XYZ file of C-alpha atoms in Angstrom:
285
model
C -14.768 25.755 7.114
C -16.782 22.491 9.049
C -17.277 20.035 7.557
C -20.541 17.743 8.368
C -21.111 14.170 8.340
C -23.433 14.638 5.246
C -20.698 16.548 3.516
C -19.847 14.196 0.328
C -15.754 14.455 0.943
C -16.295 12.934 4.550
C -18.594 10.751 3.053
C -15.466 9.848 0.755
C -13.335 9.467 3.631
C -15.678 7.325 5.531
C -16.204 4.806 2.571
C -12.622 4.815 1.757
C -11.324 3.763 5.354
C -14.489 0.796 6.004
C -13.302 -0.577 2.317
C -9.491 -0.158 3.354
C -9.710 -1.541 6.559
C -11.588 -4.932 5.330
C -9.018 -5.404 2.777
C -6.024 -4.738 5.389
C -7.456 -7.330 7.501
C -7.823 -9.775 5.176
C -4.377 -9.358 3.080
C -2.095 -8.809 6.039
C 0.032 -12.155 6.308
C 1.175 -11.293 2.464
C 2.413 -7.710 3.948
C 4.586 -9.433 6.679
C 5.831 -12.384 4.729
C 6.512 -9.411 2.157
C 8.959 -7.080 4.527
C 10.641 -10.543 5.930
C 11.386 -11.698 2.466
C 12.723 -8.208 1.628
C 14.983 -7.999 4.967
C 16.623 -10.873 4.482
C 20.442 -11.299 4.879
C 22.560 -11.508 1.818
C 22.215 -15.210 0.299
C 25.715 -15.469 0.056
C 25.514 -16.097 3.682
C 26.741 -18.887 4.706
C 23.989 -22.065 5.214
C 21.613 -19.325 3.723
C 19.859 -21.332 0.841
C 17.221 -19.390 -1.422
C 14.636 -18.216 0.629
C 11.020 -18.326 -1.022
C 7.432 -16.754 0.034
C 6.292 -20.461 1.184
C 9.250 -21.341 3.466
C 9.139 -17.598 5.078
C 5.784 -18.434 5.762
C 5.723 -21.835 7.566
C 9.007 -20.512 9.056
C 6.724 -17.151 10.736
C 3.811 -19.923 12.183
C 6.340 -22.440 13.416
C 8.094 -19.511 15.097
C 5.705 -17.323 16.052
C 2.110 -19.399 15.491
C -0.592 -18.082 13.390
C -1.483 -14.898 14.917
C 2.240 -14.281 14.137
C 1.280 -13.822 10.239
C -0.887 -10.957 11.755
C 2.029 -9.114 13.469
C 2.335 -5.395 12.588
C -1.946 -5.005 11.881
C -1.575 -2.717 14.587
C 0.142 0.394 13.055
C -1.286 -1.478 9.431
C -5.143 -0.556 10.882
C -3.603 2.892 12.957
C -2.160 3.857 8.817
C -5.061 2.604 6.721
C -8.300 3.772 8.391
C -6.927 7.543 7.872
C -4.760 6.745 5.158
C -7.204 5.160 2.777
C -9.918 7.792 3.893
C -7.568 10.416 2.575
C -6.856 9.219 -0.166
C -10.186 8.779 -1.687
C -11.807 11.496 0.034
C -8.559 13.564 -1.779
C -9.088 11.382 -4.815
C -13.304 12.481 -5.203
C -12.517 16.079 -4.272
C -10.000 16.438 -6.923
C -12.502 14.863 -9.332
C -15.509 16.764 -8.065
C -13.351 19.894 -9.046
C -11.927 19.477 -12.145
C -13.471 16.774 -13.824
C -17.076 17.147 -12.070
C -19.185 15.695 -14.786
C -17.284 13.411 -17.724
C -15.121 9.944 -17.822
C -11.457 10.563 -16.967
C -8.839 10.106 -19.479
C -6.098 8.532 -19.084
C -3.288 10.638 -17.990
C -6.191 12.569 -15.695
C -6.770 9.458 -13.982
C -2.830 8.852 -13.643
C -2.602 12.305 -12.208
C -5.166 12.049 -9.735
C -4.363 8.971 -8.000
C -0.653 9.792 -7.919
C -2.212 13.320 -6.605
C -4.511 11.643 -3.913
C -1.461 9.275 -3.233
C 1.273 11.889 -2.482
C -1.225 13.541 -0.209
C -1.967 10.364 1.658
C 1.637 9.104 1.261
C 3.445 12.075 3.287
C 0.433 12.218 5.963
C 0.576 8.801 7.266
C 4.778 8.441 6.430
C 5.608 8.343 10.692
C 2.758 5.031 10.798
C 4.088 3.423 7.344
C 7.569 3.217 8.931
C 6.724 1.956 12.640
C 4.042 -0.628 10.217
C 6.934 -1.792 8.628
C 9.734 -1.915 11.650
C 6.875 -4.300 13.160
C 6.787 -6.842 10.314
C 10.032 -6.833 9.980
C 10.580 -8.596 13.435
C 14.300 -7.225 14.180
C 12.468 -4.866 16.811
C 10.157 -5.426 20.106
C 7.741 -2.658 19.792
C 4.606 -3.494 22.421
C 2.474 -0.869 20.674
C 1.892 1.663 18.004
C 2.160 4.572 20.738
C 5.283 3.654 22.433
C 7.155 2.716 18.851
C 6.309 6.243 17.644
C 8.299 7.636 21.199
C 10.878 5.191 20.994
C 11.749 6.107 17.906
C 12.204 9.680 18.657
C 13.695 9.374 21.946
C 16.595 7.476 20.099
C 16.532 8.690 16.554
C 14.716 12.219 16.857
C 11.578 12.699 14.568
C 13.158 12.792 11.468
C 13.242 8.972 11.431
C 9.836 9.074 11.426
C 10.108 10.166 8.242
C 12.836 8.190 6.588
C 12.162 6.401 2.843
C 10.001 9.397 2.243
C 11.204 9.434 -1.312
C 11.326 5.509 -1.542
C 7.892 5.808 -0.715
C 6.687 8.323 -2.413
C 8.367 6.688 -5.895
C 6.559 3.679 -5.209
C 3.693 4.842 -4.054
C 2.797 7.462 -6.490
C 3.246 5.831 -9.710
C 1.758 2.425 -8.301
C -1.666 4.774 -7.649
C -1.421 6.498 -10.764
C -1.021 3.585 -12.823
C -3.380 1.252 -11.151
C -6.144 4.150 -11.288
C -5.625 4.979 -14.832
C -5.735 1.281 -15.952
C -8.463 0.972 -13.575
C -11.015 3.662 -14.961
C -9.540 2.879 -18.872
C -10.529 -1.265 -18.472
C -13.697 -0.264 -16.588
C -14.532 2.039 -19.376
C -14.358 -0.406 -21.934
C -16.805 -2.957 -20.519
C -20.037 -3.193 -22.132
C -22.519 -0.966 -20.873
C -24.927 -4.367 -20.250
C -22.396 -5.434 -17.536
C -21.720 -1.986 -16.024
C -25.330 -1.630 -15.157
C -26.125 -5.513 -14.688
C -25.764 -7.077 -10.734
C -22.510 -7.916 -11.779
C -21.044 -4.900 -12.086
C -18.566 -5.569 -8.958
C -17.511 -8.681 -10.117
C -16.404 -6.774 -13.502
C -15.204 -3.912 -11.397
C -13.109 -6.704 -9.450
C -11.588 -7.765 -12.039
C -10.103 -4.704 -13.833
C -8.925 -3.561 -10.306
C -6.875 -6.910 -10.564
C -5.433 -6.853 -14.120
C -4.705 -3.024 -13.128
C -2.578 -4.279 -9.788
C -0.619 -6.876 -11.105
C 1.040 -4.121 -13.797
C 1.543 -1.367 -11.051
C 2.601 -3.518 -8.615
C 5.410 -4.935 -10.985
C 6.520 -1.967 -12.200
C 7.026 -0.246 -9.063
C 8.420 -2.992 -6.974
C 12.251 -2.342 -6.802
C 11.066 1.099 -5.135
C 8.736 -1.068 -2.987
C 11.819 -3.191 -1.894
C 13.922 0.226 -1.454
C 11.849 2.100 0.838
C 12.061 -1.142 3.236
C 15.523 -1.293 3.650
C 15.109 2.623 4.304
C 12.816 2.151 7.002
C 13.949 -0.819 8.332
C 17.772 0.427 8.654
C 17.351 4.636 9.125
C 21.096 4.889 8.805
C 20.912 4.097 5.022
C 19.410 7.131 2.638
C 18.078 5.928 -0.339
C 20.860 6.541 -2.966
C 23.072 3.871 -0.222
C 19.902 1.675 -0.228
C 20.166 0.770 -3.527
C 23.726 0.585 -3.907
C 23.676 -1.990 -0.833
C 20.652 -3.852 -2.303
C 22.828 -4.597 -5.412
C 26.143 -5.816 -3.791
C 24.132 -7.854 -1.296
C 21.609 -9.728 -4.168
C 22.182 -8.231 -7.278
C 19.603 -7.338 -9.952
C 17.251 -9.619 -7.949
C 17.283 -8.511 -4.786
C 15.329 -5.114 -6.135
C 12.199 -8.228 -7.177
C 12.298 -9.784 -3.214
C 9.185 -10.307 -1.951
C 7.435 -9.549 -5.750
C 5.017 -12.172 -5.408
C 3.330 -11.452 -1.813
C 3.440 -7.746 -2.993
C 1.710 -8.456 -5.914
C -0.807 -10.608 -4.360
C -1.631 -8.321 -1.417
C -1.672 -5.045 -3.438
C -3.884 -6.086 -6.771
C -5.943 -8.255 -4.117
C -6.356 -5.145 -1.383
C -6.879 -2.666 -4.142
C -9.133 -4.417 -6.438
C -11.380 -5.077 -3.236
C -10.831 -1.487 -1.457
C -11.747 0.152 -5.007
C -14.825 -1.960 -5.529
C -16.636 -1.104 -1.791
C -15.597 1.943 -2.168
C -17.714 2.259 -5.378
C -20.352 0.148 -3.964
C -20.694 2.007 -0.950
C -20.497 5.310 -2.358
C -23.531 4.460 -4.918
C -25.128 3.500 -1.326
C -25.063 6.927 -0.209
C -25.692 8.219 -3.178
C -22.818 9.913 -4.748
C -20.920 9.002 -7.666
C -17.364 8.001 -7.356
């Protein structure tokens, strides 16, 4: 079956990439300082003092200048413009089809992000991990094309899909809590601000208070699927185990802050344009 460009799922798509692509632009230097703080060597090394989000990020413009804060928004750009489209154009259809005309409850909002998220999640895996081998800085990819044939020249394609449950367990509950305390807090504003001009504002703000408590609970799986992707030779069972030895209970919160930040900030903002935008075409999201 075609689909056209008036067809309200590509519509979905469409919305969903513009709004995901403005956020990814704006909150990549919290993704890179993110990966570096999370790839770190053991502390116990020696003349290795505590490393914190600040000093990784002076360190990353004194090093590499400012455009070096924007390193990896190749492959970040090549993932979200599909990757976000998918998921809200898999998000709507899944609402359209079930729940076509009434408020979602709770655990039906938890079930279709983490739905629309698994979908997205395993389509886009091969750019997540060459995104993330690029921020890291331990390798000298030129481009998002020859990192994709590097990496199976050297490590066949199954690489391209290593941390795929690392990901997937951080990825899927982060969606399918952040939606369902999304729709829930957006629910229980009064109706005079849901229909006033400052609706998005409101919106904004329960896609924040809805970040911060997905992106905490799911970060040791966040920090996981890193060390996965970053080091293919480790599955993730070994990935934790290492994690542990190396920085203890800790070392699975690395990086929490930048995480935090970029997440509730990229999702509160790729949520609201994608509602704004979708009212603009005239479909309800």
């Amino acid at each position: 079956m075609e689909l056209s460009l008036a067809h309200p799922a590509v519509k979905a798509f469409m919305c969903g990439s513009l709004s995901g692509t403005c956020s990814t632009l704006l909150f990549q230097p919290l993704d890179l300082v993110k990966t570096r703080l999370q790839t770190l060597q053991s502390s116990r090394q020696p003349g290795l003092g505590r490393v914190g989000m600040v000093a990784v990020l002076f360190s990353v413009v004194r090093t590499e200048k400012l455009l070096g804060l924007w390193k990896g928004i190749s492959p970040s750009i090549a993932r979200t413009i599909p990757g976000v489209g998918i998921y809200f154009s898999t998000y709507y259809s899944l609402k359209q089809h079930f729940f076509p005309d009434r408020s979602l409850r709770a655990i039906e909002a938890a079930l279709l992000g983490g739905g629309a998220r698994t979908v997205a999640g395993v389509f886009m895996l091969p750019v997540t991990v060459i995104k993330t081998r690029f921020e890291c800085g331990r390798y000298n990819y030129r481009s998002v094309t020859g990192a994709l044939c590097s990496v199976c020249r050297t490590e066949g394609p199954t690489a391209l899909f290593s941390g795929l449950m690392a990901t997937l367990l951080r990825d899927v509950p982060f969606s399918g809590i952040y939606v369902m305390f999304y729709s829930q807090t957006k629910a229980m504003l009064p109706k005079d601000i849901s229909m006033s001009a400052s609706a998005p504002l409101a919106n904004f703000s329960c896609g924040i208070l809805a970040g911060i408590l997905a992106s905490l609970i799911t970060q040791p799986a966040d920090v996981v699927k890193t060390h996965v992707q970053v080091k293919p030779q480790l599955r993730t069972a070994k990935a934790i185990g290492y994690i542990y030895m190396e920085n203890g209970l800790q070392g699975f919160f690395r990086g929490t802050v930048p995480r935090a930040l970029r997440r509730t900030m990229m999702s509160a903002m790729a949520w609201t344009l994608y509602e704004q935008m979708m009212a603009h075409v005239g479909l309800k999201s």
